[in-house]
Short mmCIF file of C-alpha atoms in Angstrom, two decimals:
data_model
loop_
_atom_site.label_atom_id
_atom_site.label_comp_id
_atom_site.label_asym_id
_atom_site.label_seq_id
_atom_site.Cartn_x
_atom_site.Cartn_y
_atom_site.Cartn_z
CA MET A 1 -42.52 66.17 5.59
CA ARG A 2 -39.91 66.46 2.86
CA TYR A 3 -39.59 68.29 -0.40
CA ALA A 4 -40.54 66.30 -3.46
CA TYR A 5 -37.03 66.46 -4.85
CA ALA A 6 -35.43 65.19 -1.60
CA ILE A 7 -35.30 61.87 0.27
CA THR A 8 -38.03 61.20 2.83
CA SER A 9 -40.21 58.86 4.82
CA ALA A 10 -43.36 60.93 4.98
CA LEU A 11 -45.14 63.60 2.93
CA LEU A 12 -42.93 64.99 0.18
CA LEU A 13 -43.69 68.50 -1.01
CA GLY A 14 -44.17 69.30 -4.66
CA GLY A 15 -46.97 71.60 -5.93
CA THR A 16 -49.98 73.99 -5.88
CA ALA A 17 -52.71 75.11 -8.31
CA ALA A 18 -55.59 77.45 -9.25
CA THR A 19 -58.92 78.16 -10.94
CA LEU A 20 -60.52 80.37 -13.55
CA ALA A 21 -58.71 81.22 -16.82
CA LEU A 22 -55.73 83.46 -17.46
CA GLN A 23 -56.43 86.18 -20.01
CA THR A 24 -54.63 85.81 -23.33
CA PRO A 25 -52.31 88.74 -24.05
CA GLY A 26 -52.79 90.57 -27.33
CA GLY A 27 -51.76 88.66 -30.43
CA ALA A 28 -52.84 85.65 -32.44
CA GLN A 29 -51.10 83.03 -30.35
CA THR A 30 -53.40 80.69 -28.42
CA ALA A 31 -52.88 78.47 -25.41
CA GLN A 32 -51.77 74.88 -25.93
CA ASN A 33 -55.00 73.79 -24.23
CA GLU A 34 -57.29 76.37 -25.87
CA PRO A 35 -60.84 75.01 -26.41
CA GLY A 36 -61.44 74.29 -30.09
CA SER A 37 -57.78 73.61 -30.82
CA MET A 38 -56.49 70.40 -32.40
CA MET A 39 -55.99 69.03 -28.91
CA ALA A 40 -59.67 69.49 -28.08
CA ALA A 41 -60.70 67.82 -31.34
CA ASN A 42 -58.47 64.85 -30.63
CA ALA A 43 -59.10 64.64 -26.88
CA PRO A 44 -60.15 61.19 -25.70
CA ARG A 45 -63.87 60.82 -25.30
CA ALA A 46 -65.42 60.55 -21.85
CA GLY A 47 -64.72 57.29 -20.06
CA ALA A 48 -61.55 55.19 -20.28
CA PRO A 49 -59.41 56.70 -23.10
CA MET A 50 -57.59 54.49 -25.59
CA SER A 51 -54.51 56.72 -25.34
CA PHE A 52 -53.22 59.93 -23.75
CA ALA A 53 -50.73 60.45 -26.59
CA ASP A 54 -52.47 63.39 -28.30
CA LEU A 55 -53.07 65.11 -24.97
CA ALA A 56 -49.46 64.65 -23.87
CA ALA A 57 -48.09 65.86 -27.21
CA ARG A 58 -50.00 69.13 -26.92
CA LEU A 59 -49.22 69.81 -23.25
CA GLN A 60 -45.59 68.75 -22.82
CA PRO A 61 -44.08 71.80 -24.60
CA ALA A 62 -45.47 74.05 -21.83
CA VAL A 63 -43.98 72.02 -18.95
CA VAL A 64 -40.42 72.88 -17.92
CA ASN A 65 -37.67 71.64 -15.66
CA ILE A 66 -36.34 73.99 -12.99
CA SER A 67 -32.81 73.80 -11.63
CA THR A 68 -31.48 75.90 -8.77
CA THR A 69 -27.95 76.40 -7.53
CA GLN A 70 -27.72 76.87 -3.77
CA ARG A 71 -24.91 77.87 -1.46
CA VAL A 72 -24.89 75.66 1.62
CA GLN A 73 -22.57 75.43 4.60
CA VAL A 74 -21.10 72.01 5.42
CA ASN A 75 -18.69 70.88 8.13
CA SER A 76 -15.19 70.22 6.82
CA ASN A 77 -14.58 68.13 9.94
CA PRO A 78 -16.40 64.76 9.65
CA PHE A 79 -16.20 64.38 13.45
CA ALA A 80 -17.90 67.70 14.18
CA GLY A 81 -20.45 67.37 16.95
CA THR A 82 -18.81 64.23 18.38
CA PRO A 83 -16.32 63.74 21.25
CA PHE A 84 -13.60 63.38 18.59
CA GLY A 85 -14.31 66.76 16.98
CA ASP A 86 -11.49 68.61 18.76
CA LEU A 87 -9.01 65.77 18.20
CA PHE A 88 -9.49 65.61 14.44
CA GLY A 89 -10.75 69.09 13.64
CA GLY A 90 -7.36 70.73 13.17
CA GLY A 91 -6.11 68.43 10.46
CA ASP A 92 -7.72 70.26 7.53
CA ALA A 93 -6.74 73.58 6.00
CA ASN A 94 -9.93 75.20 7.24
CA GLY A 95 -9.31 74.31 10.87
CA GLY A 96 -12.55 72.35 11.10
CA ARG A 97 -14.71 75.41 10.39
CA PRO A 98 -17.79 75.12 8.12
CA VAL A 99 -17.16 75.71 4.43
CA THR A 100 -19.59 77.00 1.77
CA ARG A 101 -20.25 74.77 -1.20
CA GLU A 102 -22.68 74.70 -4.10
CA ALA A 103 -25.56 72.25 -4.31
CA GLN A 104 -28.28 71.77 -6.90
CA SER A 105 -31.96 70.94 -6.67
CA LEU A 106 -34.41 69.99 -9.39
CA GLY A 107 -38.12 70.48 -9.79
CA SER A 108 -40.82 71.20 -12.33
CA GLY A 109 -42.94 74.12 -13.49
CA PHE A 110 -45.28 75.20 -16.27
CA ILE A 111 -45.57 78.25 -18.52
CA ILE A 112 -48.78 80.27 -18.10
CA SER A 113 -48.22 83.02 -20.70
CA PRO A 114 -46.41 83.32 -24.06
CA ASP A 115 -44.12 86.02 -22.61
CA GLY A 116 -42.53 83.66 -20.10
CA TYR A 117 -44.35 83.63 -16.76
CA ILE A 118 -43.87 80.29 -15.02
CA VAL A 119 -45.56 78.72 -11.97
CA THR A 120 -43.77 76.33 -9.61
CA ASN A 121 -43.56 75.47 -5.93
CA ASN A 122 -41.88 77.86 -3.52
CA HIS A 123 -39.84 75.03 -2.04
CA VAL A 124 -38.36 74.25 -5.48
CA ILE A 125 -36.69 77.67 -5.69
CA SER A 126 -36.39 78.85 -2.08
CA GLY A 127 -33.66 76.73 -0.53
CA GLY A 128 -35.73 76.41 2.66
CA GLU A 129 -37.08 78.85 5.23
CA GLY A 130 -35.78 80.29 8.49
CA PRO A 131 -32.29 80.44 10.02
CA GLY A 132 -29.70 78.26 8.33
CA ALA A 133 -31.63 78.02 5.05
CA ALA A 134 -29.55 77.67 1.92
CA ALA A 135 -29.14 80.79 -0.23
CA VAL A 136 -30.31 80.31 -3.82
CA ALA A 137 -27.65 81.67 -6.15
CA SER A 138 -29.37 81.06 -9.51
CA ILE A 139 -32.52 79.63 -11.06
CA LYS A 140 -32.52 78.05 -14.52
CA VAL A 141 -35.50 76.98 -16.60
CA ILE A 142 -34.88 74.12 -19.01
CA MET A 143 -37.32 73.74 -21.89
CA PRO A 144 -38.32 70.35 -23.33
CA ASP A 145 -35.95 70.98 -26.29
CA ARG A 146 -33.14 71.52 -23.71
CA THR A 147 -32.96 75.29 -24.29
CA GLU A 148 -31.96 76.97 -21.02
CA TYR A 149 -33.02 80.35 -19.65
CA ASP A 150 -31.97 82.26 -16.56
CA ALA A 151 -35.12 82.89 -14.54
CA LYS A 152 -36.06 85.89 -12.42
CA LEU A 153 -38.08 85.34 -9.26
CA ILE A 154 -41.19 87.54 -9.54
CA GLY A 155 -42.81 86.52 -6.25
CA ARG A 156 -43.19 83.66 -3.82
CA ASP A 157 -45.51 82.68 -1.01
CA PRO A 158 -44.16 80.12 1.50
CA THR A 159 -47.55 79.61 3.16
CA SER A 160 -49.22 78.28 0.02
CA ASP A 161 -45.91 76.94 -1.39
CA LEU A 162 -46.28 78.88 -4.65
CA ALA A 163 -43.79 80.87 -6.69
CA VAL A 164 -43.88 82.75 -10.00
CA LEU A 165 -40.81 83.04 -12.24
CA LYS A 166 -40.17 84.99 -15.46
CA ILE A 167 -37.86 84.18 -18.36
CA ASN A 168 -36.89 86.58 -21.14
CA ALA A 169 -38.59 84.94 -24.13
CA THR A 170 -41.63 85.37 -26.37
CA ASN A 171 -44.06 83.21 -28.36
CA LEU A 172 -43.74 80.42 -25.83
CA PRO A 173 -46.18 77.52 -25.55
CA PHE A 174 -48.36 77.93 -22.47
CA VAL A 175 -51.32 76.39 -20.65
CA ARG A 176 -54.31 77.74 -18.75
CA PHE A 177 -55.70 77.07 -15.31
CA GLY A 178 -59.01 75.25 -15.16
CA ASP A 179 -61.77 75.09 -12.57
CA SER A 180 -60.85 72.51 -9.94
CA THR A 181 -64.20 72.94 -8.18
CA LYS A 182 -65.76 70.84 -10.95
CA THR A 183 -63.32 67.98 -10.42
CA ARG A 184 -64.83 64.74 -9.12
CA VAL A 185 -63.33 61.69 -7.43
CA GLY A 186 -62.66 59.14 -10.14
CA ASP A 187 -61.88 61.66 -12.91
CA TRP A 188 -58.86 60.94 -15.09
CA VAL A 189 -55.80 63.17 -14.52
CA VAL A 190 -52.42 63.47 -16.22
CA ALA A 191 -49.25 64.64 -14.43
CA ILE A 192 -46.23 65.96 -16.32
CA GLY A 193 -42.95 66.76 -14.63
CA ASN A 194 -39.28 66.04 -13.99
CA PRO A 195 -39.07 63.05 -11.59
CA PHE A 196 -35.56 62.32 -10.28
CA GLY A 197 -34.16 64.78 -12.86
CA LEU A 198 -34.94 62.41 -15.72
CA GLY A 199 -36.64 65.09 -17.84
CA GLY A 200 -40.19 65.42 -19.15
CA THR A 201 -42.24 62.46 -17.92
CA VAL A 202 -45.96 61.83 -18.34
CA THR A 203 -48.03 59.75 -15.90
CA ALA A 204 -51.78 59.21 -15.63
CA GLY A 205 -54.21 58.16 -12.94
CA ILE A 206 -57.45 59.24 -11.34
CA VAL A 207 -58.51 61.66 -8.64
CA SER A 208 -58.44 59.56 -5.46
CA ALA A 209 -59.88 62.18 -3.09
CA LEU A 210 -60.78 65.85 -2.88
CA HIS A 211 -60.22 68.32 -0.03
CA ARG A 212 -57.70 65.90 1.50
CA VAL A 213 -56.38 67.13 4.85
CA THR A 214 -52.90 65.72 5.47
CA GLY A 215 -52.53 66.79 9.10
CA GLN A 216 -49.93 69.54 8.53
CA GLY A 217 -52.42 72.14 9.67
CA GLY A 218 -52.57 75.70 8.43
CA ALA A 219 -54.60 77.57 5.87
CA TYR A 220 -53.74 75.42 2.85
CA ASP A 221 -53.86 71.85 4.13
CA ARG A 222 -56.50 70.88 1.54
CA TYR A 223 -55.33 68.93 -1.49
CA ILE A 224 -56.39 66.87 -4.48
CA GLN A 225 -55.17 63.30 -3.94
CA THR A 226 -54.22 61.13 -6.92
CA ASP A 227 -52.73 57.74 -7.75
CA ALA A 228 -50.92 59.13 -10.82
CA SER A 229 -47.21 58.51 -10.27
CA ILE A 230 -45.63 61.55 -8.61
CA ASN A 231 -42.04 61.36 -7.40
CA GLN A 232 -39.19 63.55 -6.22
CA GLY A 233 -38.71 66.24 -8.84
CA ASN A 234 -42.39 66.42 -9.83
CA SER A 235 -42.73 69.34 -7.42
CA GLY A 236 -44.30 72.33 -9.13
CA GLY A 237 -45.46 70.38 -12.17
CA PRO A 238 -49.04 70.58 -13.44
CA MET A 239 -51.90 68.14 -12.95
CA PHE A 240 -54.20 68.23 -16.00
CA ASP A 241 -57.77 67.06 -16.38
CA ILE A 242 -58.82 65.04 -19.44
CA ASN A 243 -59.46 68.25 -21.38
CA GLY A 244 -55.97 69.60 -20.74
CA ASN A 245 -56.86 72.18 -18.08
CA VAL A 246 -54.48 72.70 -15.13
CA ILE A 247 -56.55 71.68 -12.10
CA GLY A 248 -53.67 71.24 -9.64
CA ILE A 249 -49.99 71.69 -8.94
CA ASN A 250 -48.25 68.49 -7.85
CA THR A 251 -46.68 69.28 -4.51
CA MET A 252 -46.05 66.27 -2.28
CA ILE A 253 -46.37 62.52 -1.82
CA PHE A 254 -46.95 60.20 1.09
CA SER A 255 -44.28 57.53 1.13
CA PRO A 256 -42.28 55.50 3.67
CA THR A 257 -39.42 55.20 1.16
CA GLY A 258 -39.38 58.49 -0.78
CA GLY A 259 -40.74 56.83 -3.92
CA ASN A 260 -44.22 56.69 -5.38
CA ILE A 261 -46.70 54.33 -3.71
CA GLY A 262 -49.80 55.78 -5.33
CA ILE A 263 -50.56 58.58 -2.86
CA GLY A 264 -49.75 61.99 -4.30
CA PHE A 265 -51.14 65.45 -3.58
CA ALA A 266 -51.73 68.55 -5.67
CA ILE A 267 -52.73 72.05 -4.60
CA PRO A 268 -56.13 72.75 -6.20
CA ALA A 269 -56.34 75.38 -8.91
CA GLU A 270 -59.08 77.18 -6.96
CA GLN A 271 -56.50 77.97 -4.25
CA ALA A 272 -53.51 78.66 -6.46
CA PHE A 273 -54.93 80.88 -9.20
CA PRO A 274 -55.71 83.95 -7.03
CA ILE A 275 -52.29 83.74 -5.39
CA VAL A 276 -50.49 83.36 -8.73
CA GLU A 277 -52.29 86.40 -10.10
CA LYS A 278 -51.28 88.49 -7.08
CA LEU A 279 -47.67 87.32 -7.24
CA LYS A 280 -47.52 88.18 -10.95
CA GLY A 281 -48.70 91.70 -10.17
CA GLY A 282 -46.30 92.17 -7.27
CA ALA A 283 -49.10 92.32 -4.70
CA LYS A 284 -48.73 91.25 -1.08
CA ILE A 285 -50.51 88.07 -0.07
CA ALA A 286 -52.77 88.85 2.89
CA ARG A 287 -54.81 86.19 4.69
CA GLY A 288 -57.57 86.34 7.23
CA TYR A 289 -56.78 85.82 10.92
CA LEU A 290 -58.90 85.43 14.04
CA GLY A 291 -56.17 85.13 16.65
CA VAL A 292 -57.11 81.83 18.29
CA GLY A 293 -55.52 78.53 19.17
CA ILE A 294 -57.69 75.65 17.97
CA GLN A 295 -58.11 71.93 18.51
CA PRO A 296 -60.02 69.35 16.46
CA LEU A 297 -63.26 68.11 18.02
CA ASP A 298 -62.35 64.46 18.47
CA GLU A 299 -64.71 61.82 19.81
CA GLY A 300 -63.66 62.21 23.44
CA ILE A 301 -63.94 66.00 23.50
CA ALA A 302 -67.28 65.89 21.67
CA ASP A 303 -68.63 63.36 24.19
CA SER A 304 -67.45 65.42 27.15
CA LEU A 305 -69.34 68.43 25.75
CA GLY A 306 -72.38 66.45 24.69
CA ILE A 307 -72.19 67.61 21.06
CA GLU A 308 -71.74 65.98 17.65
CA LYS A 309 -68.18 64.98 16.72
CA ASN A 310 -66.53 66.21 13.50
CA HIS A 311 -68.75 69.28 13.65
CA GLY A 312 -66.74 72.34 14.62
CA GLU A 313 -63.38 73.07 16.26
CA LEU A 314 -62.60 73.92 19.87
CA ILE A 315 -61.07 77.25 20.85
CA ALA A 316 -58.18 76.49 23.20
CA ARG A 317 -56.75 80.02 23.33
CA VAL A 318 -57.85 83.54 22.45
CA GLU A 319 -55.14 86.12 21.79
CA PRO A 320 -55.82 89.44 23.51
CA GLY A 321 -56.68 92.31 21.20
CA GLN A 322 -57.11 90.17 18.09
CA ALA A 323 -60.26 89.71 15.98
CA ALA A 324 -61.72 86.83 18.02
CA ASP A 325 -61.20 88.63 21.32
CA LYS A 326 -62.85 91.80 20.01
CA ALA A 327 -65.78 89.76 18.67
CA GLY A 328 -66.40 88.13 22.04
CA ILE A 329 -65.20 84.62 21.16
CA LYS A 330 -64.10 82.86 24.33
CA GLN A 331 -61.81 80.04 25.29
CA GLY A 332 -63.87 76.84 25.28
CA ASP A 333 -66.22 77.94 22.51
CA VAL A 334 -66.80 75.46 19.69
CA VAL A 335 -66.85 77.27 16.32
CA VAL A 336 -69.29 75.49 13.98
CA LYS A 337 -69.78 77.99 11.12
CA VAL A 338 -67.82 80.81 9.47
CA ASN A 339 -69.77 83.10 7.15
CA GLY A 340 -72.45 80.42 6.77
CA ARG A 341 -69.99 77.61 5.89
CA GLU A 342 -69.72 74.64 8.26
CA VAL A 343 -66.46 73.84 10.02
CA THR A 344 -65.61 70.19 9.34
CA PRO A 345 -62.46 68.03 9.15
CA ASP A 346 -62.45 68.66 5.38
CA GLN A 347 -63.16 72.39 5.73
CA THR A 348 -61.19 73.52 8.74
CA LEU A 349 -61.51 76.76 10.68
CA SER A 350 -58.02 77.81 9.54
CA TYR A 351 -58.96 77.29 5.91
CA LEU A 352 -62.23 79.18 6.15
CA VAL A 353 -60.80 82.15 8.04
CA ALA A 354 -57.66 82.44 5.89
CA ASN A 355 -59.84 82.81 2.82
CA GLN A 356 -61.87 85.71 4.25
CA ALA A 357 -60.88 89.20 3.14
CA VAL A 358 -58.85 91.14 5.70
CA GLY A 359 -61.09 93.79 7.25
CA SER A 360 -64.35 92.08 6.31
CA ARG A 361 -67.15 91.60 8.86
CA VAL A 362 -67.92 87.89 9.13
CA PRO A 363 -70.62 86.10 11.17
CA ILE A 364 -69.22 83.24 13.25
CA GLU A 365 -71.49 80.70 14.90
CA VAL A 366 -70.29 79.10 18.15
CA ILE A 367 -71.59 76.65 20.73
CA ARG A 368 -71.14 77.97 24.26
CA ASP A 369 -72.51 76.19 27.33
CA GLY A 370 -74.54 73.95 25.01
CA ARG A 371 -76.25 76.84 23.23
CA HIS A 372 -75.71 78.18 19.69
CA GLN A 373 -74.97 81.87 19.28
CA THR A 374 -73.53 84.08 16.54
CA VAL A 375 -70.92 86.81 16.86
CA THR A 376 -69.50 89.11 14.19
CA ALA A 377 -65.73 89.34 13.76
CA VAL A 378 -63.74 91.90 11.81
CA ILE A 379 -61.11 89.67 10.19
CA GLY A 380 -57.48 90.60 10.91
CA GLU A 381 -54.34 89.85 8.90
CA ARG A 382 -52.49 86.62 9.53
CA PRO A 383 -48.91 87.13 10.82
CA SER A 384 -45.93 85.23 9.43
CA GLU A 385 -45.53 81.59 10.38
CA GLU A 386 -42.48 82.44 12.50
CA LYS A 387 -44.58 84.75 14.68
CA LEU A 388 -47.14 82.00 15.17
CA ALA A 389 -44.64 79.52 16.60
CA SER A 390 -45.69 78.28 20.02
CA LEU A 391 -43.71 78.29 23.26
CA GLY A 392 -41.91 75.22 24.55
CA ALA A 393 -42.90 73.04 27.46
CA GLY A 394 -41.86 73.52 31.09
CA GLY A 395 -40.08 71.28 33.55
CA ASP A 396 -40.89 69.06 36.53
CA PRO A 397 -42.08 70.79 39.72
CA GLY A 398 -40.28 68.38 42.04
CA LEU A 399 -43.41 67.29 43.91
CA ASP A 400 -43.04 65.18 47.01
CA PRO A 401 -44.60 61.73 46.39
CA GLU A 402 -46.19 62.04 49.85
CA ASP A 403 -48.35 64.84 48.44
CA GLU A 404 -50.42 62.16 46.69
CA LYS A 405 -51.97 61.30 50.06
CA SER A 406 -53.82 64.62 50.08
CA SER A 407 -55.44 63.97 46.69
CA GLN A 408 -59.07 62.98 46.46
CA THR A 409 -59.61 59.22 46.39
CA ALA A 410 -62.58 59.75 44.07
CA THR A 411 -60.35 61.48 41.50
CA ARG A 412 -57.92 58.59 41.47
CA ALA A 413 -60.77 56.14 41.07
CA SER A 414 -62.47 58.02 38.24
CA LEU A 415 -59.55 59.53 36.29
CA GLY A 416 -56.42 57.79 37.51
CA LEU A 417 -54.88 61.04 38.73
CA ALA A 418 -53.37 62.06 42.06
CA LEU A 419 -53.88 65.82 42.50
CA GLN A 420 -53.07 68.66 44.81
CA THR A 421 -53.84 72.38 44.87
CA LEU A 422 -51.39 74.56 42.94
CA THR A 423 -49.36 76.61 45.41
CA PRO A 424 -47.26 79.72 44.57
CA ASP A 425 -44.07 77.72 45.22
CA ILE A 426 -45.04 74.93 42.81
CA SER A 427 -46.21 77.50 40.28
CA ARG A 428 -42.76 79.16 40.30
CA GLN A 429 -41.06 75.79 39.85
CA LEU A 430 -43.29 75.07 36.87
CA GLY A 431 -42.50 78.42 35.28
CA LEU A 432 -46.16 79.43 35.27
CA ASN A 433 -47.63 82.89 35.19
CA ALA A 434 -48.79 83.97 38.64
CA THR A 435 -52.36 84.28 37.32
CA VAL A 436 -52.64 80.54 36.55
CA LYS A 437 -54.90 78.75 39.04
CA GLY A 438 -55.74 75.07 39.28
CA VAL A 439 -54.62 71.69 40.59
CA VAL A 440 -51.32 70.05 39.80
CA ILE A 441 -50.89 66.38 38.88
CA GLY A 442 -48.65 64.54 41.32
CA ALA A 443 -48.93 61.09 39.71
CA VAL A 444 -50.71 59.32 36.84
CA ASP A 445 -51.99 55.75 36.85
CA PRO A 446 -50.10 54.09 33.93
CA SER A 447 -53.19 52.04 33.04
CA SER A 448 -55.50 55.08 32.81
CA ASP A 449 -56.70 56.96 29.74
CA ALA A 450 -54.98 60.03 31.23
CA ALA A 451 -51.63 58.27 30.80
CA THR A 452 -52.56 57.23 27.25
CA LYS A 453 -53.39 60.84 26.40
CA GLY A 454 -49.98 61.98 27.66
CA LEU A 455 -50.84 63.65 30.97
CA GLN A 456 -47.89 63.62 33.32
CA ARG A 457 -46.62 64.69 36.71
CA GLY A 458 -46.41 68.50 36.89
CA ASP A 459 -49.25 69.22 34.46
CA VAL A 460 -51.78 71.71 35.79
CA ILE A 461 -55.54 71.18 35.37
CA ILE A 462 -57.13 74.63 35.11
CA SER A 463 -60.72 73.57 34.55
CA VAL A 464 -62.97 70.52 34.19
CA ASN A 465 -65.90 70.73 31.78
CA TYR A 466 -65.39 74.51 31.76
CA LYS A 467 -65.67 74.79 35.56
CA PRO A 468 -62.63 76.06 37.52
CA ALA A 469 -60.53 73.34 39.16
CA ASN A 470 -59.40 75.13 42.31
CA THR A 471 -59.13 71.99 44.45
CA PRO A 472 -58.95 68.22 43.85
CA ALA A 473 -62.52 68.08 45.17
CA ASP A 474 -63.65 70.25 42.23
CA VAL A 475 -62.22 67.70 39.79
CA ALA A 476 -63.82 64.78 41.65
CA ALA A 477 -67.20 66.52 41.68
CA ALA A 478 -67.03 67.23 37.93
CA ALA A 479 -66.19 63.59 37.22
CA THR A 480 -69.12 62.42 39.35
CA ALA A 481 -71.49 64.85 37.58
CA ALA A 482 -70.33 63.63 34.16
CA LYS A 483 -71.02 60.02 35.13
CA SER A 484 -74.47 60.96 36.39
CA ALA A 485 -75.17 62.66 33.05
CA GLY A 486 -74.28 59.46 31.19
CA ARG A 487 -71.07 60.79 29.67
CA SER A 488 -67.95 58.67 29.40
CA ASN A 489 -65.45 61.57 29.17
CA VAL A 490 -64.58 64.77 30.99
CA LEU A 491 -62.92 67.73 29.33
CA LEU A 492 -59.77 68.97 31.08
CA PHE A 493 -58.05 72.26 30.29
CA VAL A 494 -54.39 71.47 30.94
CA GLN A 495 -51.26 73.62 31.04
CA ARG A 496 -47.70 72.32 30.90
CA GLY A 497 -45.06 74.86 31.87
CA PRO A 498 -45.19 78.11 29.89
CA ALA A 499 -46.75 76.45 26.81
CA PRO A 500 -50.32 77.41 25.85
CA ALA A 501 -52.99 75.41 27.71
CA ARG A 502 -54.81 72.69 25.77
CA TYR A 503 -58.10 70.82 26.05
CA ILE A 504 -57.85 67.06 26.57
CA ALA A 505 -60.77 64.66 26.91
CA ILE A 506 -60.15 61.88 29.46
CA LYS A 507 -62.25 58.72 29.69
CA LEU A 508 -63.78 58.04 33.08
CA LYS A 509 -62.86 54.76 34.72
CA GLN A 510 -65.77 52.37 34.88
CA GLY A 511 -66.87 50.64 38.09
#
C-alpha cells in the first residue's frame, strides 16, 4: 500500500468522499454544480456523452492542487546500516549522524464552500503516521489560475483518510457532495486532479464496482472502483457523476508499477460527508467498537462448521470487559447480522459496527453450535489504530523429534500432524500464558493441507471443532467424527507464541 503521490507496487492511496448536500452560506453565490445552473442545462444527456467539455469547464475551478513541505531525517552517511558504516561515517561534517532536510509532496483537493473550506486526503497533508513520520512544516493550496494560499489544517481523520483545510479567501468557486448510494456500476464518472504534479487534469471512465473491499481491513475498506485514469497526485481529488455531483474522493490505485492500469478507488460520498462535517465543526470522530478479533468465513471454515460460506464472520477473540464480552458474544461464534444488516464480504462486521453510534443498543445475530441466536450489545468506542496492533509471534519450543512417536497415528493419517500434549515446560519455552491448554505440533507433513495453511512445529492446537484438544486422541477423535459427518475440513483453534489464537480450517486427508 502506497500513497497516491509516491512510488509503489500495490494499492496507492489517494481519496475519500461523502453524501447529502452541503448547505449554501448566506449570499447570492451558488455552487459550481448547482442544479439549474448553466452546467445543468448543458450537461450531456443520459447515455454516452458527445463531450465532457462543458462539465469540465464548470467543475475545474473548484479543484485545487495541494503542496506540503515536510521535514524528514536522512542519513548523511551513505553506508549507514552496512558493515562499512563505521569506516566511512566520519568523513562528513556531521559525523555520519542523520540530518534534517525538506521534502515536498503533491496531491489534490476540492473546495466545498465559498469561504475556503477544502477537502483532501489525510495522507496528502499528514507526512505519515506513527514514530519516525515526517513533520509537515507548511501546506499550500494552488488554485487553477496558479494563485497560492497558505492553508490551515482544520481537522483530519487517519482512519478514514480524510482531512479538511481552510484558506483565507471569499467568493470562491465550490462544489457539493452528491448521494453515492444512487451510483450504479456502469455509470459515467469524471476525475479531476493533479497527477504527477502536472496541474489540473481531467479523466473520464465508468464505475467498475461498488462496495469494493481491497483487503486492507478496517472500518473503511469499502470503495467505489473506476477505470478513469487515477495516478500519483490524484489523491484527495473529486470523482464526479455525470451531473457534476461529488460522489467520491479518489484515494488509491492498484498497480504493479505505480502508474494507472485502470483500477482506481474512491471513498464513497456516503462515508465521507458525515466525517467532513464533523471535522469542519471541530468535533471528535467516534466509531463503534465491539472488542473482538475476527476472521473471514472462508470455504474451509464454513465447511468445518457446516454453514454457508460468505455469510458472516468468525469471532476468533473476545476482549474482556468490552461490548462483545458484556453482550455474551463468545469465541467461536459466527456473527451473521448487525442491527438487521447481513454480514458479507462486501459489508464486513468492522464496517457495520464502526458505523453504529457509540452507546447505542444493537441486536447482533450469531450462530453458535449450529443454532441462531440474538444478543444485544451496547456499542463501545473504537480505540486508536496503534492500540489495536496485535502481538508478535513466539519462538520454537525445541521439541525432541522422538516425541513424534507418542502422537496418534490416526492424527497423522487424517491431518498430517504429529502431536503431543502441551506440558508446562514446553509452554514456558513457547512463551505461552499458563492458562493455555492443548496439544503442541511436533512435525507437519509437507504434503498436507496443514503445511499449506502455514501450521508449523511449535504451534498449539487449543480446540478442534470447538471441542477442547487436551490430548492427541481428542484431535484424532474429532477428525474421525468430521469424516463420519461427511465434512472435508476440521476447524482448529491455533495459538503461536504470545500472539492471539486464530481459527484455521484444515482439509482431512482422504483414504
